């Protein structure tokens, strides 16, 4: 009987569909922004108009580059409270209009009016349908230049804010952040909360708030952003009629520099008897966007502090399970803001948390970043940057805020190229220069009796104080 030859079957796996290996690449080209026009009014105010006619909506934003840093001495929060009150009634074409009627007029047009105040600017804006844009612009000009400041509305807003403080001081995160600023900046305006304190707001009078708003609002030093369904030419004559010059504002350059104290690591424990965990702030004085190391520090903080790929997340959360969240910043404002790492942990792991933070930073100061960390971080920062400009209003306001603080258009459009220029040598240098151990401050909200003994075991010696 004939035998059939056995067929030998190959055990090699055939790669029918080759693996797709994406090219490692990220875009560093200048950011393409919508077209816009600029002009200056007779009063000196700078106007930026960025039309977008596809949707019948419209937005106007008034940006005053004078902020809460100019609040009167012992009266922090004045500008923030005044910014709430100016929405509560205006003088329009010589006629006083109270809160109820003014709110009704805005709501009937499907519009919204908003205000805000921060350390380096205050903003008043309005948005609504473009068919109402001229009326809404008139309302905006009245809020800025002719708010009523009715005593009863002032008192209502003041009592509302005082009630909010009760909730604020019950929040460990909020309490730690305020105490951290105070610990670093002391009595300098940067050490005061933007919204003030219970003590300062309790002393604020209607006359004080009105005088401060009028004194700080000089339209000749301010900017107006107009976006949406509109054109440039229609605004020139209209805006020149609505906005007139006012008093000269304070000069931010006249503010004294915060004092830097290089006396070693200092820790302050904010005793909270019923605290369930320790809420922590670590850092010292930071930088502004104008600092030449701003871009390198953006890369560094992403590698160290922020996101699921950061060293803090991988070691402190994923490996040791010490916290649910941790993050940090070296300062992103247009003026100085603190370098601060924020987190929380179980009271019994406070020592381990502080030790991990110090060890991770020290290790980076010795060895620097890996090639993969640098590449991945550049990819993320360059790739996500355009998302900040998804709307015309976002793009126009970012451009204008940069202008108002003396930064050129290139600071917006060339961000990705600046990030791409950062090297490993840059990261090593800024890590050593911008984390200064002899200036470090630590603020912890928690049970002092359980936290202080742990701090005394830290390998870096520190002066410890308790605030009850």
XYZ file of C-alpha atoms in Angstrom:
468
model
C 0.000 0.000 0.000
C 1.416 3.270 -1.041
C 2.184 5.658 1.774
C 1.182 9.284 1.526
C 3.905 11.782 2.183
C 3.275 13.863 5.292
C 2.955 17.543 4.707
C 4.998 19.579 7.084
C 2.950 22.580 8.228
C 4.929 25.706 9.022
C 4.540 26.973 12.575
C 5.643 30.464 11.620
C 2.930 33.090 12.075
C 2.437 35.123 8.948
C 2.096 38.896 9.431
C -0.722 39.345 6.955
C -1.381 42.952 8.035
C 1.866 44.724 8.920
C 1.817 46.700 12.135
C 1.115 50.387 11.722
C 3.815 52.420 13.369
C 2.724 56.071 13.530
C 5.331 58.671 12.803
C 6.355 60.539 15.920
C 5.502 64.079 14.908
C 3.830 67.185 16.301
C 2.977 70.495 14.726
C 5.155 73.465 15.669
C 3.966 75.837 12.960
C 2.569 79.267 13.893
C -1.012 79.107 15.110
C -3.457 80.292 12.476
C -5.881 82.788 13.991
C -9.025 84.305 12.501
C -8.585 87.682 10.811
C -9.085 90.702 13.034
C -8.808 94.499 12.895
C -7.648 96.977 15.503
C -8.251 100.674 15.984
C -8.042 103.253 18.754
C -10.961 105.417 19.882
C -10.732 109.135 20.487
C -10.662 108.443 24.223
C -7.591 106.240 23.769
C -9.266 102.871 24.270
C -7.919 100.063 22.075
C -10.495 98.027 20.145
C -10.058 94.609 18.525
C -12.821 93.323 16.239
C -12.838 89.695 15.059
C -15.905 89.088 12.840
C -17.500 85.693 12.359
C -20.690 85.869 10.357
C -21.717 82.184 10.272
C -23.817 82.341 13.465
C -26.048 85.308 14.515
C -24.414 85.756 17.931
C -22.196 88.498 19.236
C -19.887 89.098 22.191
C -18.173 92.166 23.617
C -15.586 92.062 26.403
C -14.078 95.075 28.180
C -10.634 94.313 29.626
C -9.063 96.633 32.178
C -5.438 95.622 32.947
C -5.783 96.998 36.465
C -6.836 94.418 39.012
C -7.237 93.693 42.695
C -3.546 94.428 43.336
C -4.679 98.059 43.433
C -7.288 97.590 46.140
C -6.927 100.170 48.936
C -4.749 99.224 51.885
C -6.686 97.119 54.442
C -9.577 96.889 51.972
C -8.796 93.831 49.846
C -11.731 92.627 47.794
C -13.025 96.119 46.968
C -12.684 95.688 43.213
C -14.159 92.184 43.268
C -17.208 93.375 45.226
C -17.573 96.467 43.043
C -17.522 94.241 39.945
C -20.576 92.437 41.326
C -22.415 95.665 42.155
C -21.978 97.387 38.759
C -24.419 94.865 37.239
C -27.151 95.982 39.661
C -28.273 99.152 37.889
C -26.954 101.912 35.620
C -27.582 105.432 34.421
C -28.673 105.106 30.793
C -29.146 108.221 28.659
C -29.438 110.265 31.837
C -32.056 108.018 33.435
C -31.360 105.751 36.431
C -32.362 102.121 35.859
C -32.473 99.845 38.892
C -31.458 96.221 39.143
C -34.869 94.715 38.391
C -35.527 96.725 35.228
C -31.929 96.477 33.998
C -31.869 92.695 34.453
C -35.221 92.433 32.705
C -34.010 94.421 29.707
C -31.009 92.143 29.278
C -32.993 88.920 29.768
C -35.701 89.984 27.292
C -33.004 90.073 24.628
C -31.756 86.610 25.549
C -28.437 88.137 26.548
C -26.106 87.707 29.518
C -23.917 90.207 31.344
C -20.837 89.038 33.240
C -18.080 90.580 35.343
C -14.934 89.310 37.021
C -11.931 90.723 38.873
C -8.497 89.176 39.372
C -5.067 90.288 40.504
C -4.044 91.612 37.085
C -7.270 92.636 35.339
C -11.001 93.110 35.626
C -13.478 92.214 32.923
C -16.990 93.286 32.005
C -18.680 91.499 29.118
C -21.978 90.920 27.393
C -23.110 88.328 24.867
C -26.322 87.874 22.925
C -27.932 87.827 19.495
C -26.255 90.071 16.944
C -29.510 91.877 16.098
C -29.397 93.411 19.591
C -25.691 94.257 19.527
C -25.989 98.041 19.489
C -28.357 98.127 22.472
C -26.201 95.615 24.339
C -23.080 97.663 23.665
C -24.853 100.688 25.136
C -25.644 98.658 28.260
C -22.015 97.536 28.482
C -20.734 101.120 28.267
C -23.190 102.176 30.994
C -22.061 99.388 33.337
C -18.429 100.423 32.888
C -18.826 104.196 33.087
C -22.149 104.899 34.813
C -23.077 102.209 37.361
C -25.624 103.317 39.951
C -24.050 101.861 43.099
C -27.332 101.973 44.977
C -26.716 101.616 48.751
C -29.286 98.829 49.118
C -27.687 96.805 46.306
C -24.240 97.346 47.776
C -25.413 96.038 51.131
C -27.159 93.057 49.539
C -24.036 92.045 47.588
C -21.840 92.595 50.627
C -24.001 90.391 52.860
C -24.121 87.725 50.141
C -20.318 87.702 49.956
C -19.955 87.553 53.746
C -22.272 84.526 53.788
C -20.138 82.868 51.114
C -17.039 83.342 53.261
C -18.532 81.016 55.866
C -18.610 78.238 53.275
C -15.203 79.227 51.965
C -13.452 78.891 55.300
C -15.003 75.453 55.777
C -13.199 74.322 52.617
C -9.675 73.026 53.350
C -8.606 73.585 49.731
C -9.700 77.229 49.765
C -8.316 77.824 53.248
C -4.938 76.304 52.351
C -4.652 78.333 49.149
C -5.344 81.637 50.928
C -2.975 80.808 53.790
C -0.286 79.740 51.321
C -0.383 83.114 49.547
C -0.274 84.918 52.883
C 2.673 82.786 54.020
C 4.660 83.665 50.889
C 3.681 87.282 50.223
C 2.757 88.565 53.677
C 1.070 91.987 53.582
C 1.897 92.572 49.925
C -1.279 92.780 47.766
C -0.392 89.378 46.259
C -0.854 87.940 49.751
C -4.493 89.075 49.903
C -7.360 87.032 48.436
C -8.834 88.554 45.273
C -12.306 88.504 46.855
C -11.062 89.958 50.149
C -11.625 88.681 53.663
C -14.499 88.833 56.122
C -12.754 91.698 57.892
C -12.044 93.790 54.780
C -15.483 93.268 53.202
C -17.232 94.077 56.483
C -15.539 97.506 56.373
C -16.360 98.227 52.708
C -18.838 101.074 52.216
C -20.829 101.991 49.138
C -18.913 105.259 48.815
C -15.568 103.454 49.028
C -16.551 100.934 46.368
C -17.928 103.537 43.969
C -14.883 105.775 44.333
C -12.516 102.851 43.778
C -14.372 101.681 40.638
C -14.347 105.169 39.143
C -10.705 105.710 40.018
C -9.492 102.454 38.541
C -11.605 102.590 35.349
C -9.844 104.794 32.833
C -10.988 103.638 29.406
C -7.944 105.201 27.752
C -5.822 102.425 29.279
C -8.332 99.655 28.559
C -9.227 97.281 25.737
C -12.479 96.236 24.084
C -12.885 92.931 22.238
C -15.817 92.572 19.819
C -16.444 89.201 18.154
C -19.117 87.361 16.222
C -21.706 88.501 13.706
C -20.584 92.086 13.145
C -18.258 94.192 11.016
C -15.396 96.537 11.811
C -16.676 99.721 10.193
C -20.013 99.757 12.015
C -18.298 100.237 15.379
C -15.965 103.189 14.907
C -18.480 106.009 15.248
C -20.728 104.145 17.685
C -17.944 103.418 20.164
C -16.548 106.939 19.992
C -19.929 108.214 21.164
C -20.302 105.642 23.960
C -16.879 105.783 25.600
C -15.262 108.888 27.046
C -12.060 109.368 28.996
C -11.895 109.134 32.760
C -9.376 109.534 35.554
C -5.842 108.246 35.209
C -5.502 104.848 36.924
C -2.856 103.719 39.312
C 0.410 102.620 37.794
C 1.172 98.969 38.455
C 4.869 99.679 38.067
C 4.647 101.743 41.261
C 3.846 98.639 43.323
C 6.695 97.432 45.471
C 8.234 94.032 44.789
C 7.254 91.241 47.183
C 9.981 90.439 49.656
C 11.908 87.206 49.204
C 12.916 85.528 52.461
C 15.645 82.890 52.135
C 15.658 81.467 55.638
C 15.223 77.769 54.975
C 12.137 75.594 54.686
C 9.242 76.781 56.812
C 6.035 74.840 57.448
C 2.757 76.207 58.796
C 0.060 73.865 60.086
C -3.495 75.225 60.060
C -5.113 73.268 62.869
C -8.525 71.815 62.042
C -9.680 69.511 64.826
C -12.206 67.584 62.732
C -10.073 67.269 59.584
C -10.340 63.917 57.799
C -7.125 64.407 55.837
C -4.187 66.755 55.367
C -4.585 69.364 52.624
C -1.171 70.527 51.440
C 0.390 73.431 49.552
C 4.122 73.495 48.781
C 6.102 76.172 46.955
C 7.390 79.748 46.992
C 7.370 82.863 44.779
C 6.791 82.063 41.102
C 7.098 83.783 37.746
C 4.952 85.582 35.167
C 4.376 84.817 31.499
C 6.920 87.490 30.663
C 9.757 85.535 32.268
C 12.277 84.159 29.704
C 12.030 80.700 31.317
C 8.232 80.555 30.995
C 8.201 78.001 28.148
C 10.788 75.711 29.719
C 8.828 75.790 32.978
C 5.633 74.896 31.111
C 7.357 71.735 29.920
C 8.864 71.041 33.347
C 5.589 71.343 35.248
C 3.903 68.986 32.794
C 6.643 66.371 33.259
C 6.724 66.687 37.046
C 3.270 67.710 38.242
C 0.374 67.517 35.823
C -1.460 64.735 34.044
C -1.434 60.950 34.255
C 2.020 60.766 32.633
C 3.678 63.045 35.189
C 6.188 61.736 37.697
C 3.996 62.865 40.581
C 1.041 60.861 39.287
C 3.070 57.740 38.528
C 4.923 57.684 41.844
C 2.722 59.442 44.392
C -0.676 58.237 43.215
C -0.164 55.093 41.117
C 2.773 53.536 42.993
C 2.237 54.666 46.593
C -1.495 55.467 46.556
C -0.973 58.575 48.676
C -3.547 60.813 47.003
C -6.343 60.985 44.499
C -5.058 64.135 42.845
C -1.920 66.266 42.729
C -0.825 69.123 40.491
C 1.327 72.211 40.361
C 2.311 75.342 38.493
C 5.304 77.656 38.395
C 3.036 80.610 37.554
C 0.940 81.308 34.457
C -0.411 84.795 35.066
C 0.696 87.958 33.261
C 2.206 89.147 36.510
C 3.874 87.153 39.238
C 1.941 84.279 40.751
C 3.143 81.584 43.150
C 4.928 78.360 42.368
C 2.578 75.961 44.140
C 2.058 72.213 44.367
C -1.391 71.269 45.678
C -2.560 67.912 46.995
C -4.206 66.102 49.905
C -3.460 62.854 51.693
C -4.519 60.829 54.710
C -3.315 62.476 57.918
C -1.075 59.520 58.802
C 0.756 59.702 55.429
C 1.578 63.431 55.578
C 5.278 62.752 56.177
C 5.460 60.285 53.291
C 3.704 62.722 50.945
C 6.073 65.608 51.751
C 9.071 63.287 51.460
C 7.918 61.997 48.045
C 7.439 65.518 46.693
C 10.937 66.520 47.800
C 12.580 63.312 46.560
C 10.993 63.467 43.091
C 12.083 67.065 42.559
C 15.585 66.423 43.914
C 15.985 63.408 41.644
C 15.004 65.541 38.645
C 17.444 68.270 39.693
C 20.200 65.652 39.591
C 19.315 63.626 36.485
C 16.897 65.732 34.447
C 14.306 64.491 31.944
C 14.415 61.455 29.687
C 14.158 61.761 25.911
C 10.707 60.159 26.014
C 9.431 62.545 28.693
C 10.593 65.543 26.699
C 9.109 64.288 23.428
C 5.789 63.211 24.914
C 5.353 66.498 26.774
C 6.122 68.587 23.699
C 3.641 66.474 21.733
C 0.937 67.085 24.333
C 1.527 70.822 24.778
C 1.789 71.509 21.044
C -1.122 69.246 20.175
C -3.523 70.591 22.796
C -2.671 74.272 22.375
C -5.161 75.000 19.543
C -7.988 73.734 21.779
C -7.691 76.960 23.780
C -8.831 78.849 20.664
C -11.897 76.844 19.704
C -14.140 79.927 19.680
C -13.638 83.337 18.160
C -14.201 84.957 21.539
C -11.521 82.800 23.168
C -9.011 83.659 20.446
C -9.752 87.381 20.482
C -9.696 87.693 24.275
C -6.383 85.816 24.561
C -4.801 88.090 21.953
C -6.142 91.198 23.653
C -5.105 90.176 27.174
C -1.595 89.568 25.845
C -1.612 93.004 24.224
C -2.880 94.650 27.400
C 0.103 93.304 29.329
C 2.674 94.332 26.745
C 3.137 90.978 24.998
C 3.172 90.791 21.191
C 0.940 88.696 18.938
C 3.838 86.280 18.490
C 3.491 85.235 22.136
C 0.212 83.597 21.041
C 1.011 82.388 17.530
C 4.544 81.094 18.191
C 3.839 79.240 21.455
C 4.375 75.802 19.888
C 7.705 76.781 18.344
C 8.883 78.101 21.721
C 7.893 74.844 23.400
C 9.723 72.851 20.726
C 12.932 74.794 21.374
C 13.125 73.594 24.990
C 15.998 71.157 25.556
C 16.861 68.691 28.306
C 19.633 71.069 29.363
C 17.036 73.853 29.712
C 14.860 71.645 31.922
C 17.750 70.702 34.168
C 18.744 74.350 34.557
C 15.256 75.698 35.337
C 14.566 72.839 37.762
C 17.638 73.863 39.729
C 16.995 77.606 39.495
C 13.230 77.739 40.059
C 12.853 75.266 42.923
C 14.756 76.974 45.738
C 14.829 74.896 48.891
C 15.952 77.749 51.133
C 12.751 79.663 50.210
C 10.315 76.733 50.319
C 7.057 77.152 52.216
C 4.686 74.344 53.221
C 1.103 74.931 54.395
C -0.963 72.021 55.737
C -4.604 72.136 56.824
C -5.281 69.286 59.249
C -4.978 67.974 62.787
C -1.860 69.671 64.162
C -1.198 67.115 66.912
C -0.860 64.354 64.327
C 0.931 66.331 61.612
C 3.667 68.203 63.502
C 5.468 65.046 64.771
C 5.571 63.739 61.183
C 7.102 66.957 59.838
C 9.829 66.739 62.454
C 10.933 63.431 60.858
C 11.441 64.900 57.355
C 14.986 64.548 56.072
C 15.073 68.254 55.225
C 14.979 70.303 58.430
C 12.226 72.899 58.639
C 10.874 75.488 61.046
C 7.331 74.483 62.037
C 4.557 76.756 63.325
C 0.921 76.029 64.180
C -1.947 78.397 63.504
C -5.229 77.741 65.288
